[in-house]
């Protein structure tokens, strides 16, 4: 019996598979921890994978 062969989603070319990063704002809070924010890749929306785009063909109007 053959196994289904699905192509795995490709790694996002913009973030190379690292979709979320923590950026240090510089400085520390009262407890001594670094203040950071999280930034997500805008191309893959934080998933790290990019799927094949579908091409939509429309007919021209008359």
Tab-separated table of C-alpha atoms in Angstrom:
chain	number	residue	atom	x	y	z
A	1	UNK	CA	0.000	0.000	0.000
A	2	UNK	CA	1.465	3.333	-0.967
A	3	UNK	CA	1.845	6.192	1.472
A	4	UNK	CA	0.398	9.615	0.682
A	5	UNK	CA	3.130	11.916	-0.498
A	6	UNK	CA	2.419	15.459	0.619
A	7	UNK	CA	4.983	18.141	-0.022
A	8	UNK	CA	5.956	19.802	3.246
A	9	UNK	CA	5.456	23.558	3.471
A	10	UNK	CA	8.575	25.502	2.625
A	11	UNK	CA	10.485	27.658	5.048
A	12	UNK	CA	9.623	31.353	4.746
A	13	UNK	CA	12.342	33.089	2.682
A	14	UNK	CA	11.971	36.341	4.624
A	15	UNK	CA	12.631	35.002	8.125
A	16	UNK	CA	14.401	31.676	7.301
A	17	UNK	CA	12.151	29.782	9.715
A	18	UNK	CA	12.633	32.128	12.687
A	19	UNK	CA	9.262	33.924	12.640
A	20	UNK	CA	9.244	35.487	16.096
A	21	UNK	CA	12.100	37.332	17.770
A	22	UNK	CA	12.442	39.187	21.054
A	23	UNK	CA	13.972	42.633	20.779
A	24	UNK	CA	15.585	44.250	23.804
A	25	UNK	CA	14.380	47.791	24.431
A	26	UNK	CA	17.418	48.644	26.534
A	27	UNK	CA	17.112	49.046	30.249
A	28	UNK	CA	15.618	46.902	32.948
A	29	UNK	CA	12.441	46.901	34.989
A	30	UNK	CA	12.197	47.000	38.799
A	31	UNK	CA	12.886	43.273	39.163
A	32	UNK	CA	16.043	43.479	37.047
A	33	UNK	CA	14.638	41.684	33.987
A	34	UNK	CA	15.344	43.052	30.506
A	35	UNK	CA	12.440	44.829	28.835
A	36	UNK	CA	11.681	43.104	25.521
A	37	UNK	CA	9.046	43.131	22.808
A	38	UNK	CA	8.104	40.345	20.391
A	39	UNK	CA	8.236	40.962	16.642
A	40	UNK	CA	6.643	38.571	14.131
A	41	UNK	CA	7.539	38.119	10.467
A	42	UNK	CA	5.036	40.101	8.358
A	43	UNK	CA	5.309	37.717	5.388
A	44	UNK	CA	4.359	34.476	7.169
A	45	UNK	CA	2.498	36.025	10.124
A	46	UNK	CA	4.628	34.208	12.671
A	47	UNK	CA	4.290	30.667	11.320
A	48	UNK	CA	7.764	30.291	9.761
A	49	UNK	CA	6.343	28.513	6.728
A	50	UNK	CA	5.215	29.834	3.398
A	51	UNK	CA	2.745	27.980	1.258
A	52	UNK	CA	2.541	27.990	-2.524
A	53	UNK	CA	0.483	30.853	-3.812
A	54	UNK	CA	-2.577	30.146	-5.877
A	55	UNK	CA	-2.847	31.860	-9.205
A	56	UNK	CA	-6.294	33.214	-9.957
A	57	UNK	CA	-7.084	33.640	-13.622
A	58	UNK	CA	-9.897	35.998	-14.437
A	59	UNK	CA	-11.383	36.632	-17.822
A	60	UNK	CA	-11.326	40.155	-19.199
A	61	UNK	CA	-14.640	41.969	-19.545
A	62	UNK	CA	-16.099	42.884	-22.915
